[in-house]
Amino acid sequence: MLNTLRNIVQEVSAASDLQMALEIIVQRVRGAMETEVCSVYLFDPENSTYTLMASEGLNPEAVGQVTLAHSEGLVGQVGLREEPMNLEDAASHPKFHYVQATGEERLTSFLGVPIIHNRNPLGVMVVQQVEQRRFDEHEEAFLVTMSAQLAGVIAHAQATGSITMVTSTLTTTSAPAKKKKIARFKGSAGSTGVAIGHVVVVSPPADLSSVPDRTWKDLDQELTLLGDALIAVRAEMEDTATRLASRLPEEERALFDVYQRMLDDRALGQEIRDRIRAGAWAQGALRQVIEEHVRNFEMMDDHYLRERAADVRDLGRRVLAYLQQGEHARVEYPENTILISEELSPVMLGEVPQDSLAGLVSIRGSGNSHVAILARALGVPTVMGVVDLPFHKLSGKKMIVDGNLGLVYSTPAQELLDYYVEVVEEENQFSKGLEAIADLPCETVDKHRISLWVNTGLMTDTIRSLDRGAEGVGLYRTEVPFMVRDRFPSESEQEKIYRYQLESFHPRPVTMRTLDIGGDKSLSYFPIKEDNPFLGWRGIRVTLDHPEIFLVQVRAMLKASLGLDNLRIMLPMISSVFEVEEAQHLIHRAYEEVLAEGWSVKMPPVGVMIEVPAAVYIVKDLALRVDFLSIGSNDLTQYLLAVDRNNPRVSDLYHSFHPAVLKALQSVVNDAHEAGKTVSICGEMAGDPAAAVLLVAMGFDMLSMSAVNLLKVKWVLRKISMERAQEIFAELLQQDNAELIRSSLELALCKEGVGKVLGIKSRRFSEKPA
């Protein structure tokens, strides 16, 4: 059954459109389960009806014509209950409904399973037979698995605009359509705001599965690129065979000849050229041909032949690597580019002209990954972890990116476009109005003063931060200069970088976090390979184990502060008093060395980050040994909730408003103040205008955030009193559900007249009928 399932999935994946996929499934499933009938009913949410869209065994004339209400018959019951129904005698069930047009009067046994995608019902798959029988658990599991595969196919068809709704019948876009079905995909909110534009898909090097479908603009150029790539790979094969000739037996050397023949114009090479002449660009044509051959090999019964699939795949990757060498020079980024990749990287962002980049979508990652943090620093609406988006089919398509809600709409209907155009205009007008408060202090209506600082790391952060009235830097990510090099920066190089930051913000304080690598931050020249990097060798653990790195960095910071005296040093990932004492010892050693060299610098304040649960419980002990404390809410939330913040599959569980997180934050503030030390928060929570109200109510001394959000936070805090903020916080602490806390907070802030800063308008569209 496993091989059968795999073969069906491969056939369905190769189908050119949804209708073909449906027909393949009903044919193959009927045969695999040795039953008389297999049918698929698709759900139309507009009319709350199920339409028979494909069947092998029922009257063919009923396909596309027979409809059932959402709760009508056994099909309706399967969809309503969202679980399988396995009946030995279907006609005896009280919900049985006979439809004469289908010709199913001879059938008795019934097994139906729901087709669900991201909790949304898409349809029902049914098998039936004449002989009375109860399908066994293996057959039921097989059908459930097939329905899960079909759910992805239907969702992909929606995304590419190949499904529209016509009254109660599902059809293709070639038919006259009344209303297009909205193709909506959920991810994690990466960076707030809304973007409307056209998709540009970028793929990582030599990853065939990530190559998007695209049409060529110059046929001759594509054919030339392919020809050059094939010649290069043949030469590479020949060179490899020559070098290994003396060490390989004759039969193994013959394999290279097979590879060479596969690439010539009578085999794969010609097939790829044919696809290019049919309209596909070279990389897409290569992917299509390679995937087709791989599927064919993998479906073979002979073990040796099945293994040849790996050879074909390897050949494809080699050719793709050469094709991609000229790709960067040929990529065109239109105005309002929506950049999509399986896994976005800072390099990809950097290749797009700044005035062209409108939005970002990443298939992997979450709203707290570092690409998302970079996007927030740039102010680009971003959605992360949209795992079900068929991105390689969307190149050139129109798309809406809702960074407020973590939603992506592909090929949107005009009604939806009109709505979001209005949202974008409102956001732009509101943002422009915020500029008037840039130089005003951040204080509540009852004159409670709060310091708003910024998180920096990029050179571009500095000007943006100062323009928005930042009062200091709560987090300067010193790992950024390390990440953009192919070696550790020298002491003098670091000194120049840190000096620029300190001078730019002088006399405002600048809090420099010592090197924080590990987890999801790696250096190409200092790789850390671990099974569980977030619980492994990262942050202060790395630098204490490598004092030569730590001492050089601290010396550079101290020298950079000469005559400015606005440096603060912060230690990341502290989980024990011992780590603080050891780090303090090294800092004082570096200080003495700098003084000995004749640098007249002052000893800066030293603080710790509270981002490990253990640190929450030893705040009083830590406060005795440091000058200040700062909470890193991203990691602290991750560790408290045991949720990998970069895993989109569990992103819904990562919630800063979880009662445990709020109580931990309040505990840290209370203990720090009791010890007479200031406490700030520099995680992404600080830049959330709604969360900022709660943080001020808790008593945080400083909030540090992306410069993009600073004025929004200031606007909200200037509109509310400290007393009211504390009342709201006290009320929310009575709740035991993170989502309820968030929605209750938004409702309270709307009543205070500050709802527009929360993106409430765009939030409400998802609740309207499409």
XYZ file of N, CA, C and O in Angstrom, residues 117-217:
404
model
N -7.641 21.756 4.820
C -6.350 22.443 4.682
C -6.320 23.621 5.640
O -7.172 24.509 5.577
N -5.338 23.621 6.532
C -5.213 24.695 7.515
C -6.534 24.958 8.227
O -6.981 26.091 8.374
N -7.176 23.881 8.650
C -8.430 23.918 9.412
C -9.635 24.365 8.585
O -10.734 24.496 9.122
N -9.454 24.597 7.299
C -10.561 25.002 6.443
C -11.060 23.811 5.636
O -10.265 23.138 4.965
N -12.372 23.504 5.665
C -12.903 22.383 4.887
C -12.875 22.691 3.397
O -13.352 23.738 2.957
N -12.314 21.768 2.618
C -12.245 21.941 1.172
C -13.141 20.967 0.431
O -13.500 21.212 -0.718
N -13.486 19.848 1.068
C -14.313 18.872 0.389
C -14.363 17.553 1.127
O -13.974 17.449 2.299
N -14.844 16.522 0.429
C -14.973 15.172 0.990
C -14.593 14.168 -0.094
O -14.983 14.323 -1.266
N -13.832 13.147 0.268
C -13.503 12.049 -0.623
C -14.264 10.806 -0.166
O -14.288 10.510 1.034
N -14.853 10.113 -1.116
C -15.728 8.992 -0.789
C -15.355 7.767 -1.612
O -15.057 7.888 -2.811
N -15.381 6.570 -0.988
C -15.342 5.306 -1.723
C -16.597 4.528 -1.354
O -17.063 4.561 -0.209
N -17.163 3.832 -2.348
C -18.390 3.059 -2.138
C -18.289 1.738 -2.894
O -17.507 1.632 -3.852
N -19.070 0.764 -2.473
C -19.111 -0.483 -3.223
C -20.445 -1.196 -3.033
O -21.206 -0.901 -2.109
N -20.704 -2.125 -3.948
C -21.972 -2.842 -3.944
C -22.038 -3.818 -2.781
O -23.010 -3.844 -2.016
N -20.993 -4.598 -2.637
C -20.981 -5.614 -1.579
C -20.934 -4.957 -0.198
O -20.187 -3.988 0.020
N -21.729 -5.492 0.702
C -21.765 -4.932 2.058
C -20.482 -5.297 2.797
O -20.137 -6.473 2.925
N -19.776 -4.305 3.248
C -18.525 -4.549 3.991
C -18.156 -3.300 4.766
O -18.548 -2.184 4.390
N -17.380 -3.495 5.793
C -16.817 -2.363 6.541
C -15.346 -2.270 6.165
O -14.599 -3.239 6.331
N -14.940 -1.137 5.641
C -13.541 -0.954 5.249
C -12.647 -1.050 6.488
O -12.985 -0.511 7.555
N -11.514 -1.751 6.351
C -10.657 -1.942 7.531
C -9.846 -0.679 7.827
O -9.837 0.287 7.048
N -9.136 -0.695 8.963
C -8.437 0.517 9.432
C -7.313 0.931 8.497
O -6.994 2.116 8.369
N -6.696 -0.037 7.804
C -5.616 0.309 6.871
C -6.175 1.050 5.657
O -5.567 2.001 5.160
N -7.349 0.593 5.184
C -7.983 1.267 4.064
C -8.434 2.671 4.457
O -8.296 3.628 3.683
N -8.956 2.798 5.653
C -9.379 4.104 6.131
C -8.180 5.050 6.244
O -8.246 6.211 5.830
N -7.055 4.534 6.779
C -5.850 5.358 6.913
C -5.327 5.774 5.541
O -4.853 6.904 5.347
N -5.421 4.851 4.574
C -4.975 5.152 3.209
C -5.788 6.306 2.624
O -5.235 7.247 2.035
N -7.112 6.263 2.809
C -7.966 7.307 2.249
C -7.746 8.647 2.953
O -7.766 9.705 2.320
N -7.515 8.604 4.259
C -7.210 9.836 4.994
C -5.919 10.465 4.453
O -5.820 11.684 4.271
N -4.923 9.606 4.181
C -3.652 10.107 3.647
C -3.846 10.738 2.278
O -3.295 11.803 1.975
N -4.662 10.090 1.437
C -4.920 10.645 0.110
C -5.652 11.983 0.198
O -5.381 12.901 -0.573
N -6.574 12.105 1.143
C -7.305 13.367 1.281
C -6.370 14.490 1.710
O -6.520 15.636 1.281
N -5.379 14.151 2.547
C -4.402 15.163 2.964
C -3.577 15.636 1.773
O -3.272 16.831 1.642
N -3.214 14.688 0.883
C -2.477 15.069 -0.322
C -3.335 15.952 -1.223
O -2.874 16.955 -1.767
N -4.594 15.574 -1.367
C -5.496 16.333 -2.226
C -5.734 17.737 -1.675
O -5.889 18.695 -2.441
N -5.754 17.878 -0.353
C -5.946 19.201 0.253
C -4.869 20.169 -0.214
O -5.138 21.325 -0.545
N -3.619 19.687 -0.263
C -2.538 20.540 -0.731
C -2.681 20.910 -2.188
O -2.411 22.051 -2.587
N -3.142 19.964 -3.015
C -3.334 20.223 -4.437
C -4.405 21.298 -4.646
O -4.243 22.222 -5.450
N -5.524 21.178 -3.914
C -6.607 22.152 -4.038
C -6.143 23.536 -3.581
O -6.406 24.553 -4.230
N -5.428 23.571 -2.449
C -4.935 24.847 -1.934
C -3.983 25.507 -2.931
O -3.993 26.721 -3.129
N -3.146 24.691 -3.583
C -2.225 25.235 -4.579
C -2.974 25.781 -5.781
O -2.609 26.815 -6.351
N -4.034 25.084 -6.187
C -4.838 25.559 -7.306
C -5.481 26.903 -6.976
O -5.575 27.790 -7.819
N -5.922 27.055 -5.732
C -6.482 28.333 -5.299
C -5.422 29.431 -5.376
O -5.678 30.547 -5.827
N -4.213 29.093 -4.932
C -3.141 30.096 -4.863
C -2.747 30.609 -6.230
O -2.421 31.785 -6.398
N -2.759 29.740 -7.225
C -2.338 30.160 -8.563
C -3.486 30.722 -9.389
O -3.318 31.048 -10.554
N -4.672 30.817 -8.763
C -5.804 31.415 -9.448
C -6.491 30.506 -10.425
O -7.251 30.957 -11.283
N -6.256 29.186 -10.345
C -6.864 28.261 -11.293
C -8.170 27.684 -10.791
O -8.724 26.781 -11.395
N -8.685 28.173 -9.653
C -10.009 27.786 -9.169
C -10.866 29.034 -9.059
O -10.434 30.044 -8.512
N -12.050 28.981 -9.605
C -13.022 30.044 -9.377
C -14.350 29.407 -9.048
O -14.592 28.247 -9.333
N -15.236 30.182 -8.426
C -16.546 29.666 -8.067
C -17.589 30.232 -9.030
O -17.663 31.427 -9.234
N -18.362 29.349 -9.646
C -19.450 29.768 -10.528
C -20.735 29.194 -9.956
O -20.945 27.989 -9.965
N -21.595 30.056 -9.444
C -22.770 29.656 -8.658
C -22.369 28.571 -7.688
O -21.645 28.818 -6.769
N -22.787 27.329 -7.913
C -22.424 26.273 -6.970
C -21.500 25.257 -7.606
O -21.356 24.150 -7.131
N -20.882 25.604 -8.734
C -20.024 24.656 -9.427
C -18.599 25.170 -9.495
O -18.359 26.303 -9.846
N -17.638 24.285 -9.190
C -16.226 24.648 -9.260
C -15.759 24.476 -10.695
O -16.056 23.469 -11.331
N -15.026 25.431 -11.224
C -14.569 25.302 -12.602
C -13.217 25.969 -12.743
O -12.666 26.469 -11.779
N -12.668 25.999 -13.937
C -11.373 26.641 -14.159
C -11.586 28.067 -14.616
O -12.685 28.467 -14.988
N -10.514 28.826 -14.632
C -10.627 30.251 -14.946
C -11.007 30.513 -16.387
O -11.313 31.645 -16.747
N -10.987 29.493 -17.225
C -11.376 29.705 -18.618
C -12.878 29.920 -18.760
O -13.345 30.441 -19.764
N -13.651 29.508 -17.736
C -15.096 29.683 -17.783
C -15.465 31.057 -17.256
O -14.722 31.659 -16.492
N -16.630 31.579 -17.649
C -17.058 32.877 -17.109
C -17.331 32.761 -15.628
O -18.179 31.994 -15.204
N -16.587 33.502 -14.820
C -16.680 33.344 -13.370
C -17.379 34.532 -12.743
O -17.179 35.666 -13.141
N -18.170 34.235 -11.743
C -18.817 35.310 -10.982
C -17.867 35.865 -9.941
O -17.710 37.049 -9.790
N -17.241 34.962 -9.206
C -16.374 35.432 -8.125
C -15.202 34.477 -7.948
O -15.379 33.270 -7.910
N -14.018 35.041 -7.845
C -12.840 34.211 -7.627
C -12.739 33.829 -6.162
O -12.943 34.652 -5.282
N -12.421 32.561 -5.917
C -12.253 32.110 -4.540
C -10.953 32.670 -3.991
O -9.925 32.644 -4.652
N -10.987 33.222 -2.799
C -9.795 33.819 -2.200
C -8.809 32.732 -1.806
O -9.152 31.786 -1.104
N -7.572 32.841 -2.301
C -6.502 31.915 -1.933
C -5.699 32.567 -0.817
O -4.862 33.435 -1.070
N -5.969 32.154 0.395
C -5.339 32.779 1.562
C -4.458 31.765 2.266
O -4.852 30.631 2.492
N -3.250 32.184 2.610
C -2.309 31.312 3.295
C -1.832 31.981 4.574
O -1.549 33.174 4.602
N -1.729 31.191 5.619
C -1.387 31.710 6.943
C 0.070 31.418 7.264
O 0.563 30.319 7.027
N 0.744 32.427 7.782
C 2.101 32.257 8.267
C 2.248 32.980 9.587
O 1.276 33.137 10.331
N 3.454 33.423 9.873
C 3.706 34.206 11.083
C 3.952 35.656 10.685
O 4.652 35.929 9.707
N 3.364 36.587 11.446
C 3.602 38.007 11.186
C 5.075 38.300 11.417
O 5.595 38.119 12.518
N 5.760 38.718 10.359
C 7.197 38.975 10.473
C 7.507 40.447 10.683
O 8.301 40.812 11.537
N 6.877 41.290 9.889
C 7.063 42.730 10.003
C 5.743 43.379 9.629
O 5.134 43.029 8.616
N 5.283 44.312 10.460
C 3.945 44.873 10.286
C 3.827 45.704 9.016
O 4.814 46.143 8.440
N 2.582 45.916 8.628
C 2.289 46.681 7.432
C 1.693 45.795 6.351
O 1.642 44.571 6.474
N 1.238 46.434 5.291
C 0.610 45.729 4.177
C 1.326 46.116 2.887
O 1.651 47.285 2.681
N 1.579 45.125 2.047
C 2.214 45.382 0.749
C 1.386 44.744 -0.356
O 0.836 43.655 -0.178
N 1.302 45.419 -1.475
C 0.631 44.900 -2.664
C 1.630 44.998 -3.811
O 2.200 46.066 -4.054
N 1.864 43.907 -4.491
C 2.830 43.953 -5.579
C 2.846 42.672 -6.380
O 1.922 41.860 -6.309
N 3.915 42.489 -7.152
C 4.067 41.310 -7.998
C 5.225 40.453 -7.489
O 6.252 40.971 -7.050
N 5.042 39.150 -7.581
C 5.963 38.192 -6.982
C 7.220 38.015 -7.819
O 7.157 37.850 -9.044
N 8.355 38.036 -7.130
C 9.626 37.589 -7.699
C 10.119 36.459 -6.801
O 10.344 36.668 -5.607
N 10.245 35.267 -7.376
C 10.693 34.108 -6.603
C 12.192 33.944 -6.792
O 12.684 33.904 -7.922
N 12.923 33.867 -5.701
C 14.364 33.611 -5.775
C 14.626 32.268 -5.113
O 14.016 31.921 -4.101
N 15.531 31.515 -5.689
C 15.810 30.177 -5.167
C 17.245 30.070 -4.692
O 18.139 30.721 -5.240
N 17.475 29.240 -3.683
C 18.841 29.035 -3.216
C 19.651 28.296 -4.262
O 19.082 27.651 -5.156
N 20.976 28.374 -4.206
C 21.812 27.766 -5.238
C 21.560 26.263 -5.387
O 21.521 25.522 -4.416
N 21.390 25.833 -6.650
C 21.321 24.421 -7.025
C 20.288 23.624 -6.242
O 20.517 22.476 -5.905
N 19.150 24.227 -5.953
C 18.049 23.504 -5.319
C 16.913 23.420 -6.339
O 16.138 24.346 -6.514
N 16.823 22.285 -7.008
C 15.849 22.128 -8.090
C 14.422 22.349 -7.622
O 13.610 22.961 -8.315
N 14.097 21.845 -6.434
C 12.716 21.922 -5.955
C 12.258 23.349 -5.722
O 11.067 23.625 -5.663
N 13.219 24.275 -5.592
C 12.866 25.673 -5.321
C 12.791 26.525 -6.577
O 12.447 27.702 -6.502
N 13.115 25.965 -7.731
C 13.096 26.744 -8.965
C 11.657 27.062 -9.345
O 10.822 26.165 -9.472
N 11.336 28.326 -9.540
C 9.952 28.699 -9.867
C 9.629 28.486 -11.342
O 10.523 28.441 -12.190
N 8.341 28.351 -11.635
C 7.887 28.370 -13.028
C 7.928 29.812 -13.521
O 7.487 30.721 -12.827
N 8.450 29.995 -14.722
C 8.577 31.344 -15.271
C 8.670 31.237 -16.786
O 9.187 30.244 -17.312
N 8.185 32.212 -17.504
C 8.325 32.215 -18.959
C 9.533 33.049 -19.352
O 9.900 33.998 -18.655
N 10.147 32.683 -20.474
C 11.336 33.408 -20.904
C 10.977 34.697 -21.627
O 9.870 34.851 -22.153
N 11.939 35.609 -21.664
C 11.778 36.851 -22.422
C 12.611 36.828 -23.707
O 12.373 37.606 -24.609
